[in-house]
Every structure is written in structure tokens, then in C-alpha cells.
CSV table of C-alpha atoms in Angstrom, one decimal:
chain,number,residue,atom,x,y,z
A,1,MET,CA,-8.1,-105.2,51.8
A,2,SER,CA,-10.1,-106.6,49.0
A,3,GLU,CA,-8.0,-106.2,46.3
A,4,PRO,CA,-9.4,-104.0,43.2
A,5,THR,CA,-11.4,-106.0,39.9
A,6,ALA,CA,-11.1,-105.2,36.6
A,7,THR,CA,-13.3,-103.0,35.5
A,8,THR,CA,-15.4,-104.2,32.1
A,9,PRO,CA,-14.3,-101.4,29.4
A,10,VAL,CA,-17.8,-98.9,28.5
A,11,LEU,CA,-18.3,-98.7,24.8
A,12,GLN,CA,-18.3,-95.1,24.2
A,13,ALA,CA,-19.8,-93.6,20.5
A,14,THR,CA,-20.0,-90.2,18.9
A,15,VAL,CA,-23.8,-88.3,19.1
A,16,PHE,CA,-23.8,-86.0,16.1
A,17,SER,CA,-26.3,-83.2,15.5
A,18,GLN,CA,-28.2,-83.6,11.4
A,19,ALA,CA,-25.5,-81.5,10.5
A,20,HIS,CA,-23.2,-83.9,11.5
A,21,ALA,CA,-21.4,-81.8,14.1
A,22,GLU,CA,-20.4,-83.6,17.0
A,23,VAL,CA,-22.3,-82.6,20.4
A,24,GLY,CA,-21.2,-84.9,22.7
A,25,THR,CA,-20.6,-89.0,23.4
A,26,VAL,CA,-22.8,-91.3,24.3
A,27,ALA,CA,-22.2,-94.9,26.8
A,28,LEU,CA,-23.8,-97.8,24.7
A,29,PRO,CA,-25.1,-100.7,26.2
A,30,GLN,CA,-22.5,-103.5,27.1
A,31,ALA,CA,-25.1,-106.1,27.3
A,32,VAL,CA,-25.9,-105.0,23.5
A,33,PHE,CA,-23.2,-104.0,21.8
A,34,ALA,CA,-20.6,-106.4,23.1
A,35,GLU,CA,-23.0,-109.3,21.5
A,36,PRO,CA,-21.2,-111.4,18.7
A,37,LEU,CA,-22.5,-112.4,15.6
A,38,ARG,CA,-24.5,-115.2,15.4
A,39,ARG,CA,-24.9,-115.9,11.6
A,40,ALA,CA,-27.3,-118.9,12.3
A,41,LEU,CA,-29.5,-117.2,14.5
A,42,LEU,CA,-29.9,-114.5,12.1
A,43,ALA,CA,-30.8,-116.4,9.2
A,44,GLU,CA,-33.1,-118.2,11.1
A,45,VAL,CA,-35.1,-114.9,12.3
A,46,VAL,CA,-35.2,-113.8,8.7
A,47,ARG,CA,-36.4,-117.3,7.4
A,48,MET,CA,-39.4,-116.9,10.4
A,49,GLN,CA,-40.2,-112.9,9.2
A,50,MET,CA,-40.4,-114.3,5.2
A,51,ALA,CA,-42.5,-117.3,6.3
A,52,SER,CA,-44.7,-114.8,8.5
A,53,ARG,CA,-45.3,-112.8,5.5
A,54,ARG,CA,-46.4,-115.5,3.4
A,55,ALA,CA,-49.8,-115.4,1.5
A,56,GLY,CA,-50.5,-118.6,1.9
A,57,THR,CA,-53.2,-118.4,-0.4
A,58,ALA,CA,-52.7,-121.1,-2.9
A,59,SER,CA,-55.3,-123.5,-3.7
A,60,THR,CA,-56.2,-126.3,-5.8
A,61,LYS,CA,-59.1,-128.5,-6.3
A,62,GLU,CA,-59.0,-132.1,-6.4
A,63,LYS,CA,-61.3,-134.4,-8.2
A,64,GLY,CA,-64.6,-133.9,-6.2
A,65,GLU,CA,-64.1,-129.8,-6.3
A,66,VAL,CA,-64.3,-129.9,-9.9
A,67,ARG,CA,-67.3,-128.8,-12.1
A,68,GLY,CA,-69.0,-131.1,-14.1
A,69,GLY,CA,-68.2,-135.4,-14.4
A,70,GLY,CA,-71.3,-136.3,-12.8
A,71,LYS,CA,-72.0,-138.8,-15.7
A,72,LYS,CA,-70.0,-142.1,-16.4
A,73,PRO,CA,-68.0,-141.0,-19.7
A,74,TRP,CA,-68.6,-144.5,-21.6
A,75,LYS,CA,-70.0,-147.7,-20.1
A,76,GLN,CA,-67.7,-149.7,-17.9
A,77,LYS,CA,-67.3,-152.8,-20.5
A,78,GLY,CA,-67.1,-153.6,-24.2
A,79,THR,CA,-65.9,-150.6,-25.6
A,80,GLY,CA,-62.0,-151.8,-25.6
A,81,ARG,CA,-61.1,-148.8,-23.6
A,82,ALA,CA,-60.0,-148.2,-19.8
A,83,ARG,CA,-62.4,-147.9,-17.5
A,84,ALA,CA,-63.4,-144.4,-16.9
A,85,GLY,CA,-65.9,-142.9,-13.9
A,86,SER,CA,-65.5,-139.4,-14.4
A,87,ILE,CA,-63.9,-137.0,-16.5
A,88,ARG,CA,-62.8,-134.8,-13.9
A,89,SER,CA,-60.3,-137.5,-12.5
A,90,PRO,CA,-56.6,-136.4,-12.0
A,91,LEU,CA,-55.7,-138.4,-15.3
A,92,TRP,CA,-57.6,-136.3,-17.1
A,93,PRO,CA,-57.3,-133.0,-18.8
A,94,GLY,CA,-59.2,-130.7,-16.5
A,95,GLY,CA,-59.5,-133.1,-13.8
A,96,GLY,CA,-58.8,-132.2,-10.1
A,97,THR,CA,-55.2,-131.9,-8.7
A,98,VAL,CA,-54.0,-135.2,-6.0
A,99,PHE,CA,-51.7,-133.0,-3.0
A,100,GLY,CA,-52.2,-130.0,-4.5
A,101,PRO,CA,-51.7,-126.7,-1.9
A,102,HIS,CA,-54.1,-125.6,-0.1
A,103,PRO,CA,-54.8,-122.5,1.8
A,104,ARG,CA,-52.5,-122.6,5.0
A,105,ASP,CA,-50.9,-120.5,7.8
A,106,TYR,CA,-46.9,-120.6,7.1
A,107,SER,CA,-46.2,-118.4,10.6
A,108,TYR,CA,-44.3,-119.7,12.9
A,109,ARG,CA,-42.8,-118.1,16.4
A,110,MET,CA,-39.6,-118.2,17.7
A,111,PRO,CA,-38.6,-117.8,21.5
A,112,LYS,CA,-38.8,-114.4,22.8
A,113,ARG,CA,-34.9,-114.7,23.8
A,114,ALA,CA,-33.5,-115.8,20.8
A,115,ARG,CA,-35.1,-112.8,19.1
A,116,LYS,CA,-33.7,-110.4,21.4
A,117,ALA,CA,-30.2,-112.1,20.9
A,118,ALA,CA,-30.9,-111.5,17.1
A,119,LEU,CA,-31.6,-108.1,17.4
A,120,ARG,CA,-29.0,-107.8,19.8
A,121,SER,CA,-26.3,-109.3,17.4
A,122,ALA,CA,-27.1,-107.2,14.5
A,123,LEU,CA,-26.8,-104.2,16.5
A,124,ALA,CA,-23.6,-105.0,17.5
A,125,GLN,CA,-22.6,-105.8,13.9
A,126,LYS,CA,-23.8,-102.5,13.2
A,127,LEU,CA,-21.1,-100.7,15.4
A,128,ARG,CA,-18.3,-102.9,14.8
A,129,GLU,CA,-18.5,-102.5,10.8
A,130,GLN,CA,-19.0,-98.8,11.7
A,131,ARG,CA,-22.0,-98.7,9.8
A,132,LEU,CA,-23.7,-96.9,12.9
A,133,THR,CA,-24.7,-93.5,13.4
A,134,ILE,CA,-26.1,-92.1,16.4
A,135,VAL,CA,-27.7,-88.2,16.5
A,136,ASP,CA,-29.2,-86.7,19.0
A,137,ARG,CA,-32.5,-85.3,17.3
A,138,ILE,CA,-33.7,-85.1,13.7
A,139,GLU,CA,-36.0,-82.0,13.2
A,140,LEU,CA,-37.2,-81.4,9.2
A,141,PRO,CA,-38.6,-77.6,8.9
A,142,GLU,CA,-41.3,-78.9,6.5
A,143,THR,CA,-42.4,-82.5,5.4
A,144,LYS,CA,-40.7,-82.1,2.3
A,145,THR,CA,-38.3,-85.1,1.2
A,146,LYS,CA,-36.1,-82.3,0.2
A,147,HIS,CA,-35.5,-81.4,3.8
A,148,PHE,CA,-34.9,-85.2,4.6
A,149,ALA,CA,-32.5,-85.7,1.5
A,150,ALA,CA,-30.0,-82.7,3.0
A,151,VAL,CA,-29.9,-84.6,6.1
A,152,LEU,CA,-28.6,-87.6,5.0
A,153,ARG,CA,-26.4,-85.6,2.8
A,154,ALA,CA,-25.1,-83.5,5.6
A,155,LEU,CA,-24.4,-86.7,7.9
A,156,GLY,CA,-22.3,-88.5,4.6
A,157,ILE,CA,-24.5,-91.1,4.7
A,158,ASP,CA,-25.0,-91.8,0.1
A,159,ASP,CA,-26.2,-95.6,0.8
A,160,SER,CA,-29.4,-97.2,1.6
A,161,VAL,CA,-29.9,-96.4,5.1
A,162,LEU,CA,-32.5,-97.5,8.0
A,163,VAL,CA,-33.3,-94.6,10.4
A,164,VAL,CA,-34.8,-95.9,13.5
A,165,ILE,CA,-36.6,-93.0,15.8
A,166,PRO,CA,-38.6,-93.7,18.8
A,167,ASP,CA,-42.1,-93.0,18.4
A,168,VAL,CA,-44.7,-91.2,15.9
A,169,ASP,CA,-43.4,-88.9,13.9
A,170,GLU,CA,-45.4,-88.4,10.7
A,171,ARG,CA,-43.3,-85.1,9.1
A,172,LEU,CA,-39.9,-87.6,9.5
A,173,GLU,CA,-41.7,-90.6,8.7
A,174,ARG,CA,-43.9,-88.9,5.5
A,175,ALA,CA,-40.5,-86.8,4.6
A,176,GLY,CA,-38.4,-90.0,3.8
A,177,ARG,CA,-41.3,-91.7,2.2
A,178,ASN,CA,-39.9,-91.0,-1.2
A,179,LEU,CA,-36.6,-91.6,-0.9
A,180,PRO,CA,-35.3,-94.8,-2.4
A,181,HIS,CA,-33.4,-96.7,-0.2
A,182,VAL,CA,-33.8,-95.2,2.6
A,183,LYS,CA,-36.8,-96.2,5.5
A,184,VAL,CA,-38.0,-94.9,8.6
A,185,LEU,CA,-39.1,-97.0,11.2
A,186,ARG,CA,-40.3,-96.8,15.1
A,187,VAL,CA,-38.8,-98.4,17.7
A,188,ALA,CA,-41.0,-101.3,17.9
A,189,GLY,CA,-41.0,-102.3,14.7
A,190,LEU,CA,-37.0,-102.8,14.8
A,191,ASN,CA,-36.7,-106.4,13.3
A,192,ILE,CA,-33.8,-107.9,11.8
A,193,TYR,CA,-34.8,-108.0,8.4
A,194,ASP,CA,-34.5,-104.5,7.7
A,195,LEU,CA,-31.0,-104.4,9.9
A,196,LEU,CA,-29.5,-106.3,7.5
A,197,ARG,CA,-31.2,-105.4,4.0
A,198,TYR,CA,-30.1,-101.6,5.0
A,199,HIS,CA,-26.9,-100.5,5.0
A,200,HIS,CA,-26.3,-97.8,7.5
A,201,LEU,CA,-28.4,-97.4,10.6
A,202,VAL,CA,-29.2,-94.2,12.1
A,203,LEU,CA,-30.7,-94.1,15.6
A,204,THR,CA,-31.5,-91.0,17.5
A,205,GLU,CA,-30.4,-91.0,21.3
A,206,GLY,CA,-34.1,-91.4,22.3
A,207,ALA,CA,-34.0,-94.2,19.7
A,208,LEU,CA,-31.1,-95.9,21.2
A,209,GLN,CA,-32.1,-95.7,24.9
A,210,ALA,CA,-35.5,-97.5,23.8
A,211,VAL,CA,-33.7,-100.3,21.5
A,212,ALA,CA,-31.7,-101.0,24.7
A,213,ALA,CA,-34.5,-101.3,26.7
A,214,ARG,CA,-36.2,-103.2,23.9
A,215,VAL,CA,-33.5,-105.6,23.3
A,216,GLU,CA,-31.9,-106.4,26.4
A,217,ALA,CA,-32.3,-110.0,28.1
């Protein structure tokens, strides 16, 4: 008879209603929420995101691009002054720029496995710091900011919060648009920068399943 094997402990989390009443529990994916904190990886992913957001429109003109300067300012010899071929030389005021910036694309991509590992690490850290709240659903009677604010107050959230929903919900997204320090994000747009920027994370049950499917290795 084979000896019994030790079972991996299952992570459990309480599921709340939007009125902050306990309505059950949910098993959290061990592969996602047991990821250790990877500070260097998180920093690298944030740098990648910031680089992708750079406009890259800085531009300067070189000597040949500055208007004017076609005529030689004075003759080559006999004046006692240094030789000059153009008033648009980089040595002159109003002249061209040497090695100045030109429009460019700063974006780069990290491996998908690294980006997934970073998301798992950030999500797991929210759980460890008790800054993750799971609700069964969020439904508003009207597209009004005051209703969304009332839900957050009921959940006991008075700090910056990222609310993640599984799919398009125009009523919820529009209602949260005017609240300072609140962002409503679909699962498809979940990213490291916002996870680190906002203090608290709220996931609906549907969003939790979609996030787990997205970030599992």
C-alpha cells in the first residue's frame, strides 16, 4: 500500500457582497497567489510600461536643417577673424544642434512568461498584505458616481482602489470615472503599474477566474 502524500494547502478567501456581507468563500489558485515577491522583476516591468508610454517626439535640427546660412558670413582670409562657413554652425547662436534628439520609439517588450510572473507576484502580495477584496458582483441601480462611492464605503475602502471587472460594464466604468484615486479596469487591461499604484484591489468573482486564466504559467 502506498503511503499517503502530503496535500498542498488550499488558499481560501472570503467572498463579500457589495454591502460587505459574507456570502461564501472561494479557492484561490495556488499557482497564482503563492508567487513570491519579485521586486526586481516588478521594477523592470514598470520600466517597460513607462517606456512604452513615452511619446518620443523630441526633435532638434542639425546644421543642414536650420533655415538660412547659405551665404558665407565673410571671406576666408584677411579679416583677422576665425574662418566661418555658415551662420548656422553649431558654434553660433541659432545654429544647428549636434547629436540632438530625434523622434524615436522607446518601447520594448519583455518575455510573456516574465510579465505573467510579475502579475502573479503583485497579486500574491496584495493578498499577503490583506489589500485584496473579492466581491460576488457589483451592480449599480443607476450610472451615478454616488452609487459607486456608496459601494466602496460599504466595503470599508477609503484609500486608492483598483476595481477589476471581467468584461465591459459601461455603467460601472462611467460611474467610477469621477472618483479620485479610483480606477475601474477590465481584466484584459490589468497591468503591474496600476496594481502597484493603487493601494487596494477589488476583484469580482468573474474577474478572479479570468485573471487566474490569464496569468497562470
